[in-house]
Short mmCIF file of C-alpha atoms and ligand atoms in Angstrom, two decimals:
data_model
loop_
_atom_site.label_atom_id
_atom_site.label_comp_id
_atom_site.label_asym_id
_atom_site.label_seq_id
_atom_site.Cartn_x
_atom_site.Cartn_y
_atom_site.Cartn_z
CA UNK B 1 -20.52 21.96 -23.83
CA UNK B 2 -22.25 19.32 -25.98
CA UNK B 3 -25.50 17.98 -24.69
CA UNK B 4 -25.08 14.27 -24.02
CA UNK B 5 -27.66 12.32 -22.12
CA UNK B 6 -25.38 10.04 -20.10
CA UNK B 7 -28.22 7.65 -19.35
CA UNK B 8 -27.67 6.54 -22.95
CA UNK B 9 -23.93 6.01 -22.37
CA UNK B 10 -23.35 2.33 -21.62
CA UNK B 11 -20.29 1.63 -19.49
CA UNK B 12 -18.95 -1.87 -18.79
CA UNK B 13 -16.51 -2.20 -15.90
CA UNK B 14 -14.28 -5.30 -16.00
CA UNK B 15 -13.28 -6.34 -12.47
CA UNK B 16 -15.44 -6.65 -9.37
CA UNK B 17 -12.91 -5.61 -6.73
CA UNK B 18 -12.96 -2.42 -4.67
CA UNK B 19 -12.02 -0.28 -7.67
CA UNK B 20 -14.85 -1.70 -9.81
CA UNK B 21 -17.27 -1.24 -6.91
CA UNK B 22 -16.44 2.43 -6.39
CA UNK B 23 -16.54 3.07 -10.13
CA UNK B 24 -19.99 1.51 -10.45
CA UNK B 25 -21.32 3.66 -7.63
CA UNK B 26 -19.83 6.86 -9.01
CA UNK B 27 -21.07 6.19 -12.56
CA UNK B 28 -24.55 5.19 -11.42
CA UNK B 29 -24.77 8.25 -9.18
CA UNK B 30 -23.94 10.51 -12.12
CA UNK B 31 -26.61 8.78 -14.23
CA UNK B 32 -24.58 6.48 -16.52
CA UNK B 33 -25.91 3.06 -17.48
CA UNK B 34 -23.36 0.68 -16.11
CA UNK B 35 -22.60 -3.02 -15.69
CA UNK B 36 -19.81 -4.64 -13.68
CA UNK B 37 -18.54 -8.03 -14.82
CA UNK B 38 -16.38 -10.11 -12.50
CA UNK B 39 -15.12 -13.55 -13.42
CA UNK B 40 -15.26 -14.87 -9.83
CA UNK B 41 -17.10 -13.86 -6.69
CA UNK B 42 -17.03 -10.12 -5.94
CA UNK B 43 -13.77 -9.09 -4.18
CA UNK B 44 -12.13 -12.41 -5.08
CA UNK B 45 -8.97 -10.68 -6.40
CA UNK B 46 -6.54 -8.56 -4.38
CA UNK B 47 -9.40 -6.75 -2.67
CA UNK B 48 -10.43 -9.81 -0.65
CA UNK B 49 -6.87 -10.51 0.48
CA UNK B 50 -5.33 -7.25 1.59
CA UNK B 51 -4.23 -6.11 5.04
CA UNK B 52 -7.34 -4.10 5.83
CA UNK B 53 -5.52 -1.02 7.02
CA UNK B 54 -7.30 2.28 6.59
CA UNK B 55 -4.26 4.37 5.74
CA UNK B 56 -4.15 7.83 7.26
CA UNK B 57 -1.32 8.40 4.80
CA UNK B 58 1.32 8.64 7.54
CA UNK B 59 3.12 5.62 6.07
CA UNK B 60 3.58 7.47 2.79
CA UNK B 61 4.10 11.00 4.10
CA UNK B 62 7.91 11.03 4.08
CA UNK B 63 7.97 9.71 0.50
CA UNK B 64 5.01 11.46 -1.13
CA UNK B 65 2.91 14.19 0.49
CA UNK B 66 0.29 14.04 -2.27
CA UNK B 67 -0.51 10.37 -1.73
CA UNK B 68 -0.50 10.92 2.02
CA UNK B 69 -2.88 13.88 1.81
CA UNK B 70 -5.23 11.92 -0.47
CA UNK B 71 -5.33 9.04 2.05
CA UNK B 72 -6.16 11.40 4.92
CA UNK B 73 -8.95 13.07 2.95
CA UNK B 74 -10.41 9.68 2.06
CA UNK B 75 -10.25 8.44 5.66
CA UNK B 76 -12.33 11.45 6.68
CA UNK B 77 -14.83 10.80 3.89
CA UNK B 78 -15.10 7.05 4.53
CA UNK B 79 -15.69 7.70 8.23
CA UNK B 80 -18.80 9.62 7.17
CA UNK B 81 -20.12 7.46 4.34
CA UNK B 82 -19.07 3.96 5.46
CA UNK B 83 -18.91 4.15 9.25
CA UNK B 84 -20.21 0.57 9.64
CA UNK B 85 -17.16 -1.09 8.13
CA UNK B 86 -14.49 1.01 9.79
CA UNK B 87 -12.77 0.71 13.16
CA UNK B 88 -11.16 4.03 13.89
CA UNK B 89 -8.78 2.87 16.60
CA UNK B 90 -5.81 4.97 15.44
CA UNK B 91 -2.24 3.80 14.90
CA UNK B 92 1.14 4.01 16.57
CA UNK B 93 4.45 4.30 14.72
CA UNK B 94 7.18 2.91 16.97
CA UNK B 95 10.83 3.92 17.03
CA UNK B 96 12.62 0.87 18.40
CA UNK B 97 16.23 1.74 17.60
CA UNK B 98 18.44 4.81 17.56
CA UNK B 99 18.21 4.75 13.78
CA UNK B 100 14.38 4.73 13.90
CA UNK B 101 14.55 7.77 16.19
CA UNK B 102 16.43 9.76 13.57
CA UNK B 103 13.23 9.73 11.46
CA UNK B 104 10.94 11.23 14.10
CA UNK B 105 11.33 14.90 13.15
CA UNK B 106 11.11 14.22 9.42
CA UNK B 107 8.06 12.03 9.99
CA UNK B 108 6.25 14.64 12.09
CA UNK B 109 7.01 17.41 9.58
CA UNK B 110 5.91 15.24 6.67
CA UNK B 111 2.61 14.36 8.39
CA UNK B 112 2.02 18.02 9.20
CA UNK B 113 2.65 19.05 5.59
CA UNK B 114 0.25 16.34 4.37
CA UNK B 115 -2.51 17.48 6.75
CA UNK B 116 -2.27 14.37 8.96
CA UNK B 117 -2.63 15.07 12.68
CA UNK B 118 0.32 13.28 14.32
CA UNK B 119 1.50 13.54 17.92
CA UNK B 120 4.72 12.29 19.47
CA UNK B 121 4.22 10.22 22.64
CA UNK B 122 6.55 9.26 25.45
CA UNK B 123 7.01 5.48 25.72
CA UNK B 124 4.85 5.28 28.86
CA UNK B 125 2.02 7.18 27.14
CA UNK B 126 2.23 4.93 24.10
CA UNK B 127 2.04 1.86 26.31
CA UNK B 128 -1.06 3.26 27.97
CA UNK B 129 -2.69 3.66 24.56
CA UNK B 130 -1.64 0.18 23.44
CA UNK B 131 -0.26 -2.16 26.13
CA UNK B 132 0.71 -4.83 23.56
CA UNK B 133 3.52 -2.81 21.96
CA UNK B 134 7.20 -3.48 22.55
CA UNK B 135 8.06 -2.06 26.00
CA UNK B 136 11.49 -1.13 24.64
CA UNK B 137 9.83 1.51 22.41
CA UNK B 138 12.02 4.62 22.52
CA UNK B 139 9.35 6.98 21.23
CA UNK B 140 6.05 6.67 19.34
CA UNK B 141 3.85 8.77 17.10
CA UNK B 142 0.06 8.62 17.26
CA UNK B 143 -1.75 8.95 13.88
CA UNK B 144 -5.35 8.53 12.68
CA UNK B 145 -4.91 5.09 11.08
CA UNK B 146 -7.73 2.60 11.30
CA UNK B 147 -8.89 -0.73 9.95
CA UNK B 148 -11.73 -1.75 7.68
CA UNK B 149 -13.39 -4.90 6.46
CA UNK B 150 -11.91 -5.71 3.07
CA UNK B 151 -15.13 -7.35 1.82
CA UNK B 152 -17.79 -5.20 3.37
CA UNK B 153 -16.54 -1.82 2.17
CA UNK B 154 -16.74 -2.79 -1.52
CA UNK B 155 -20.10 -4.48 -0.88
CA UNK B 156 -21.41 -1.17 0.45
CA UNK B 157 -20.40 0.45 -2.84
CA UNK B 158 -21.92 -2.42 -4.87
CA UNK B 159 -25.19 -2.28 -2.91
CA UNK B 160 -25.42 1.49 -3.35
CA UNK B 161 -24.54 1.27 -7.05
CA UNK B 162 -27.21 -1.34 -7.66
CA UNK B 163 -29.81 0.73 -5.83
CA UNK B 164 -29.07 3.42 -8.45
CA UNK B 165 -29.51 1.04 -11.35
CA UNK B 166 -26.07 -0.50 -11.89
CA UNK B 167 -25.99 -4.17 -12.90
CA UNK B 168 -23.53 -6.35 -11.01
CA UNK B 169 -22.57 -9.65 -12.68
CA UNK B 170 -20.24 -11.94 -10.72
CA UNK B 171 -19.12 -15.17 -12.45
CA UNK B 172 -18.97 -13.39 -15.80
CA UNK B 173 -15.58 -13.32 -17.49
CA UNK B 174 -14.51 -10.86 -20.17
CA UNK B 175 -13.01 -12.94 -22.98
CA UNK B 176 -12.90 -10.23 -25.64
CA UNK B 177 -13.07 -6.44 -25.91
CA UNK B 178 -14.68 -5.62 -29.20
CA UNK B 179 -13.78 -2.57 -31.29
CA UNK B 180 -15.18 -1.08 -34.44
CA UNK B 181 -12.95 1.29 -36.44
CA UNK B 182 -10.77 2.08 -33.43
CA UNK B 183 -13.65 2.59 -31.00
CA UNK B 184 -14.83 0.09 -28.38
CA UNK B 185 -18.22 -1.41 -29.12
CA UNK B 186 -18.61 -3.92 -26.29
CA UNK B 187 -17.27 -6.86 -24.36
CA UNK B 188 -17.60 -10.55 -25.15
CA UNK B 189 -18.61 -12.17 -21.90
CA UNK B 190 -18.69 -15.80 -20.79
CA UNK B 191 -21.22 -16.71 -18.13
CA UNK B 192 -19.24 -19.13 -15.96
CA UNK B 193 -22.27 -20.36 -14.07
CA UNK B 194 -23.59 -22.22 -17.05
CA UNK B 195 -20.65 -23.70 -18.91
CA UNK B 196 -18.51 -22.42 -21.77
CA UNK B 197 -21.32 -22.29 -24.32
CA UNK B 198 -22.97 -19.20 -22.76
CA UNK B 199 -21.07 -16.44 -24.49
CA UNK B 200 -22.58 -13.15 -25.50
CA UNK B 201 -21.73 -9.67 -26.67
CA UNK B 202 -22.42 -6.95 -24.13
CA UNK B 203 -22.68 -3.65 -26.02
CA UNK B 204 -20.72 -0.75 -24.51
CA UNK B 205 -19.75 2.80 -25.43
CA UNK B 206 -17.08 2.84 -22.75
CA UNK B 207 -15.16 -0.03 -21.14
CA UNK B 208 -13.20 0.46 -17.93
CA UNK B 209 -10.51 -2.07 -17.16
CA UNK B 210 -10.44 -2.33 -13.35
CA UNK B 211 -8.62 -5.65 -13.38
CA UNK B 212 -5.96 -4.86 -10.75
CA UNK B 213 -3.03 -7.22 -11.34
CA UNK B 214 -4.95 -8.72 -14.30
CA UNK B 215 -5.27 -5.32 -16.03
CA UNK B 216 -2.46 -6.07 -18.50
CA UNK B 217 -4.12 -9.32 -19.51
CA UNK B 218 -7.52 -7.63 -19.89
CA UNK B 219 -6.06 -4.81 -22.01
CA UNK B 220 -4.63 -7.44 -24.37
CA UNK B 221 -8.22 -8.52 -25.12
CA UNK B 222 -8.43 -5.24 -27.05
CA UNK B 223 -4.96 -5.66 -28.55
CA UNK B 224 -3.56 -2.99 -26.24
CA UNK B 225 -0.36 -3.26 -24.20
CA UNK B 226 -0.39 -2.15 -20.58
CA UNK B 227 2.82 -2.85 -18.71
CA UNK B 228 1.86 -4.25 -15.35
CA UNK B 229 3.92 -6.59 -13.21
CA UNK B 230 2.00 -8.42 -10.49
CA UNK B 231 3.95 -7.98 -7.23
CA UNK B 232 2.68 -10.30 -4.51
CA UNK B 233 3.28 -9.89 -0.80
CA UNK B 234 2.84 -12.41 2.02
CA UNK B 235 0.52 -11.81 4.98
CA UNK B 236 0.19 -13.91 8.15
CA UNK B 237 -2.80 -13.91 10.47
CA UNK B 238 -2.40 -15.35 13.97
CA UNK B 239 -5.26 -16.13 16.35
CA UNK B 240 -5.99 -13.55 18.99
CA UNK B 241 -6.54 -9.84 18.82
CA UNK B 242 -3.20 -8.86 20.33
CA UNK B 243 -3.62 -5.12 19.85
CA UNK B 244 -6.48 -2.77 19.10
CA UNK B 245 -4.44 -0.16 17.26
CA UNK B 246 -2.52 -0.47 13.99
CA UNK B 247 1.14 -0.81 15.00
CA UNK B 248 3.81 0.24 12.48
CA UNK B 249 7.56 0.70 12.48
CA UNK B 250 8.75 4.30 12.37
CA UNK B 251 11.07 4.25 9.37
CA UNK B 252 10.64 4.50 5.59
CA UNK B 253 8.11 1.89 4.36
CA UNK B 254 9.60 -1.58 4.03
CA UNK B 255 8.83 -5.26 4.58
CA UNK B 256 7.12 -6.62 7.68
CA UNK B 257 6.47 -3.26 9.29
CA UNK B 258 2.72 -3.24 10.07
CA UNK B 259 0.57 -5.26 12.49
CA UNK B 260 -3.17 -4.81 11.90
CA UNK B 261 -5.91 -6.13 14.22
CA UNK B 262 -8.89 -7.64 12.35
CA UNK B 263 -11.73 -8.95 14.49
CA UNK B 264 -10.16 -11.72 16.64
CA UNK B 265 -7.02 -12.01 14.53
CA UNK B 266 -3.76 -10.07 14.24
CA UNK B 267 -2.11 -9.73 10.83
CA UNK B 268 1.51 -8.95 9.98
CA UNK B 269 2.51 -7.86 6.50
CA UNK B 270 4.01 -7.73 4.10
CA UNK B 271 6.80 -8.56 1.64
CA UNK B 272 7.17 -8.00 -2.07
CA UNK B 273 8.40 -9.94 -5.08
CA UNK B 274 7.30 -10.17 -8.70
CA UNK B 275 5.65 -13.00 -10.62
CA UNK B 276 4.17 -13.85 -14.00
CA UNK B 277 1.47 -16.02 -12.51
CA UNK B 278 -1.20 -13.91 -10.87
CA UNK B 279 -3.70 -16.81 -10.78
CA UNK B 280 -1.87 -19.21 -8.46
CA UNK B 281 -0.33 -17.02 -5.80
CA UNK B 282 1.38 -18.87 -2.98
CA UNK B 283 3.02 -17.23 -0.01
CA UNK B 284 6.77 -17.80 0.07
CA UNK B 285 7.94 -20.17 2.85
CA UNK B 286 10.92 -17.98 3.71
CA UNK B 287 8.62 -15.03 4.41
CA UNK B 288 7.03 -16.76 7.41
CA UNK B 289 9.98 -16.70 9.86
CA UNK B 290 10.98 -13.27 8.59
CA UNK B 291 7.52 -11.76 9.14
CA UNK B 292 7.18 -13.46 12.52
CA UNK B 293 10.46 -11.86 13.66
CA UNK B 294 9.28 -8.45 12.44
CA UNK B 295 5.93 -8.87 14.19
CA UNK B 296 7.59 -9.83 17.48
CA UNK B 297 9.61 -6.62 17.40
CA UNK B 298 6.42 -4.56 17.18
CA UNK B 299 4.13 -6.72 19.32
CA UNK B 300 6.15 -9.17 21.46
CA UNK B 301 4.63 -12.65 21.63
CA UNK B 302 3.01 -12.41 18.20
CA UNK B 303 4.83 -15.56 16.96
CA UNK B 304 3.70 -17.57 20.02
CA UNK B 305 0.11 -17.45 18.78
CA UNK B 306 -1.29 -20.22 16.57
CA UNK B 307 -1.15 -19.38 12.87
CA UNK B 308 -4.63 -18.92 11.43
CA UNK B 309 -3.65 -18.29 7.79
CA UNK B 310 -0.71 -17.47 5.54
CA UNK B 311 -1.53 -16.07 2.11
CA UNK B 312 -0.40 -13.76 -0.65
CA UNK B 313 -2.03 -10.94 -2.58
CA UNK B 314 -0.64 -9.13 -5.60
CA UNK B 315 -0.28 -5.42 -6.22
CA UNK B 316 -0.40 -4.32 -9.82
CA UNK B 317 3.03 -2.70 -10.09
CA UNK B 318 2.96 -0.19 -12.91
CA UNK B 319 5.82 -0.64 -15.32
CA UNK B 320 5.81 1.84 -18.15
CA UNK B 321 2.09 2.44 -18.49
CA UNK B 322 1.97 1.36 -22.13
CA UNK B 323 1.94 3.36 -25.33
CA UNK B 324 -1.14 5.27 -24.27
CA UNK B 325 -2.06 8.62 -25.55
CA UNK B 326 -2.33 10.53 -22.29
CA UNK B 327 -3.88 10.43 -18.84
CA UNK B 328 -0.87 9.98 -16.60
CA UNK B 329 -1.02 9.58 -12.90
CA UNK B 330 -3.09 11.83 -10.70
CA UNK B 331 -1.00 10.79 -7.76
CA UNK B 332 2.07 8.70 -8.30
CA UNK B 333 0.59 5.37 -7.25
CA UNK B 334 -2.46 5.57 -9.49
CA UNK B 335 -3.00 6.24 -13.19
CA UNK B 336 -5.97 6.36 -15.54
CA UNK B 337 -5.04 5.65 -19.12
CA UNK B 338 -7.33 6.24 -22.11
CA UNK B 339 -6.33 3.95 -24.98
CA UNK B 340 -7.59 6.25 -27.73
CA UNK B 341 -4.12 6.43 -29.26
CA UNK B 342 -3.84 2.62 -29.26
CA UNK B 343 -6.85 2.08 -31.54
CA UNK B 344 -9.30 1.52 -28.68
CA UNK B 345 -11.03 4.83 -28.02
CA UNK B 346 -13.43 4.46 -25.10
CA UNK B 347 -11.25 1.90 -23.31
CA UNK B 348 -9.78 3.12 -20.02
CA UNK B 349 -7.37 1.23 -17.76
CA UNK B 350 -6.86 1.93 -14.08
CA UNK B 351 -3.41 1.12 -12.80
CA UNK B 352 -2.40 0.90 -9.15
CA UNK B 353 -4.02 2.60 -6.17
CA UNK B 354 -5.05 1.55 -2.70
CA UNK B 355 -8.18 0.13 -1.15
CA UNK B 356 -8.32 3.18 1.16
CA UNK B 357 -8.54 5.54 -1.81
CA UNK B 358 -11.04 3.53 -3.91
CA UNK B 359 -13.66 6.31 -3.88
CA UNK B 360 -11.17 9.02 -4.91
CA UNK B 361 -9.82 6.84 -7.73
CA UNK B 362 -13.35 6.38 -9.04
CA UNK B 363 -14.03 10.11 -8.82
CA UNK B 364 -10.86 10.99 -10.76
CA UNK B 365 -11.61 8.34 -13.40
CA UNK B 366 -15.22 9.40 -13.93
CA UNK B 367 -14.27 13.11 -13.94
CA UNK B 368 -11.81 12.24 -16.67
CA UNK B 369 -14.37 10.25 -18.62
CA UNK B 370 -16.93 13.10 -18.37
CA UNK B 371 -14.34 15.58 -19.55
CA UNK B 372 -13.53 13.34 -22.56
CA UNK B 373 -17.26 13.16 -23.36
CA UNK B 374 -17.57 16.93 -22.98
CA UNK B 375 -20.09 16.81 -20.13
CA UNK B 376 -19.96 18.29 -16.66
CA UNK B 377 -21.62 16.25 -13.93
CA UNK B 378 -20.26 16.82 -10.45
CA UNK B 379 -19.28 13.89 -8.26
CA UNK B 380 -21.40 13.49 -5.14
CA UNK B 381 -20.09 10.22 -3.76
CA UNK B 382 -18.41 11.93 -0.80
CA UNK B 383 -21.72 13.19 0.58
CA UNK B 384 -24.33 10.53 1.23
CA UNK B 385 -23.73 7.52 3.50
CA UNK B 386 -23.53 4.24 1.57
CA UNK B 387 -26.05 1.46 2.03
CA UNK B 388 -25.08 -1.34 4.39
CA UNK B 389 -23.08 -4.27 3.00
CA UNK B 390 -26.07 -6.42 4.05
CA UNK B 391 -28.22 -4.70 1.44
CA UNK B 392 -26.15 -6.33 -1.28
CA UNK B 393 -27.23 -9.82 -0.25
CA UNK B 394 -30.72 -8.81 0.84
CA UNK B 395 -31.49 -7.68 -2.67
CA UNK B 396 -29.72 -10.58 -4.37
CA UNK B 397 -31.94 -13.04 -2.54
CA UNK B 398 -35.07 -10.88 -2.81
C1 LIG S 401 -0.26 -7.61 0.22
C2 LIG S 401 -1.13 -6.40 0.03
C3 LIG S 401 -1.61 -5.70 1.13
C4 LIG S 401 -2.39 -4.54 0.95
N1 LIG S 401 -2.89 -3.90 2.04
C5 LIG S 401 -3.63 -2.79 1.87
C6 LIG S 401 -4.16 -2.12 3.01
O1 LIG S 401 -3.96 -2.54 4.15
N2 LIG S 401 -4.89 -1.00 2.81
C7 LIG S 401 -5.12 -0.50 1.55
O2 LIG S 401 -5.76 0.54 1.45
N3 LIG S 401 -4.67 -1.14 0.44
C8 LIG S 401 -3.94 -2.27 0.58
N4 LIG S 401 -3.48 -2.95 -0.52
C9 LIG S 401 -3.86 -2.45 -1.85
C10 LIG S 401 -5.26 -2.96 -2.22
O3 LIG S 401 -5.38 -4.31 -1.90
C11 LIG S 401 -5.51 -2.78 -3.71
O4 LIG S 401 -5.25 -1.46 -4.08
C12 LIG S 401 -6.96 -3.07 -4.09
O5 LIG S 401 -7.44 -4.23 -3.46
C13 LIG S 401 -7.06 -3.24 -5.59
O6 LIG S 401 -8.40 -3.48 -5.92
P1 LIG S 401 -8.82 -3.64 -7.45
O7 LIG S 401 -10.29 -3.68 -7.49
O8 LIG S 401 -8.13 -2.60 -8.26
O9 LIG S 401 -8.17 -5.04 -7.90
P2 LIG S 401 -8.72 -6.52 -7.59
O10 LIG S 401 -9.34 -6.62 -6.26
O11 LIG S 401 -7.61 -7.47 -7.88
O12 LIG S 401 -9.89 -6.70 -8.65
C14 LIG S 401 -9.67 -7.07 -9.99
C15 LIG S 401 -10.73 -8.09 -10.35
O13 LIG S 401 -10.70 -8.33 -11.75
C16 LIG S 401 -11.18 -9.66 -11.93
N5 LIG S 401 -10.84 -10.10 -13.28
C17 LIG S 401 -9.62 -10.44 -13.78
N6 LIG S 401 -9.73 -10.81 -15.07
C18 LIG S 401 -11.05 -10.70 -15.40
C19 LIG S 401 -11.79 -10.94 -16.60
N7 LIG S 401 -11.19 -11.36 -17.73
N8 LIG S 401 -13.13 -10.74 -16.58
C20 LIG S 401 -13.78 -10.31 -15.44
N9 LIG S 401 -13.11 -10.08 -14.29
C21 LIG S 401 -11.76 -10.25 -14.26
C22 LIG S 401 -10.45 -10.43 -10.84
O14 LIG S 401 -11.10 -11.66 -10.55
C23 LIG S 401 -10.51 -9.44 -9.68
O15 LIG S 401 -11.59 -9.70 -8.78
C24 LIG S 401 -2.69 -4.09 -0.37
C25 LIG S 401 -2.22 -4.80 -1.47
C26 LIG S 401 -1.46 -5.95 -1.28
C27 LIG S 401 -0.99 -6.69 -2.46
#
């Protein structure tokens, strides 16, 4: 192995969502010099708008055991390192029709094979666990789902990263990724707090594009093509905490099949379509009656509650992941691509993933980066509890 002092390796992360937060913490923990730039407030992209479900992986188990197993492992880790932001109230998958019931055995086997503890309940037992569910439930399965605060979890990572020396720069937009003879040399950054004239070059040896649905646009700043289609989904929050558990439909994942309690609200989601405009996402009107009907099937009376908010958030749907040299998916919903073969060595793009697996995605990315640099530095982010989300603001105002 070469000897590289990684404290001299400057990494710029573009994107201050959950993925950027976990990356900053991992890199700082392993000793890299790193800066996060985010064009808005931290978590102002998809991260601040998602459903807030801590996925046990049960939802994905029938389709992909690997993704499901990864979710379960991360739930167990986050319960240790980020206990403050998590409500571990478990989840119920409800079979409401004869057709739903045909999935029960497959679902239980899939959960078992993915290492997810799942237990079938009689309807009366399920109603004792969660009185708000549809009393016509034919059978239910109990799984270790939970909820988390979409803002606070990333802030815990940001606070912990900064305590280890990472620089966090909200309101800084990447407007260029600079290369020199096929190797990245830095990022041209605009400081949005002080008008368009404040532009500067931020030197970097490595740039990580953690732009979520904007990742394709960010890659183009380096002249690289990354095929990403933003795929928004609508979410509706009604007033009142109608249930304490996550309530899902027992069938292959589809639209409108999860109700998540968040503080004093209940949220139904979601739908999916594609768009070119990731900056002006509006929920589709037709989704509202559809989602309300779906919610009423899971938690009767949901649609009688006053609507608190209707909004949309976009997933970065991976098309073909671009003409990149290598680095295909670790699990099928997440890929790290190194753009060495595209004339931008040192530029990495993260495509896809889930908020639940943010830490694992960062670990896989930084392991990959270390391997490309020829250094071995083990990841330790699964061990120590993170700082509180409050520490982020305490130190900003200090
Ligand atoms: C409807 C919906 C519901 C979901 N529900 C769940 C759930 O319940 N549980 C779960 O685990 N996952 C869920 N997800 C997935 C989860 O939301 C995402 O995986 C996660 O939020 C992605 O985070 P990110 O940091 O990769 O992207 P983002 O949060 O989008 O961060 C990218 C950031 O890049 C910034 N940016 C863009 N361009 C620039 C630039 N030029 N310069 C600087 N910054 C820039 C943006 O402002 C943005 O903040 C859901 C997704 C959707 C769409």
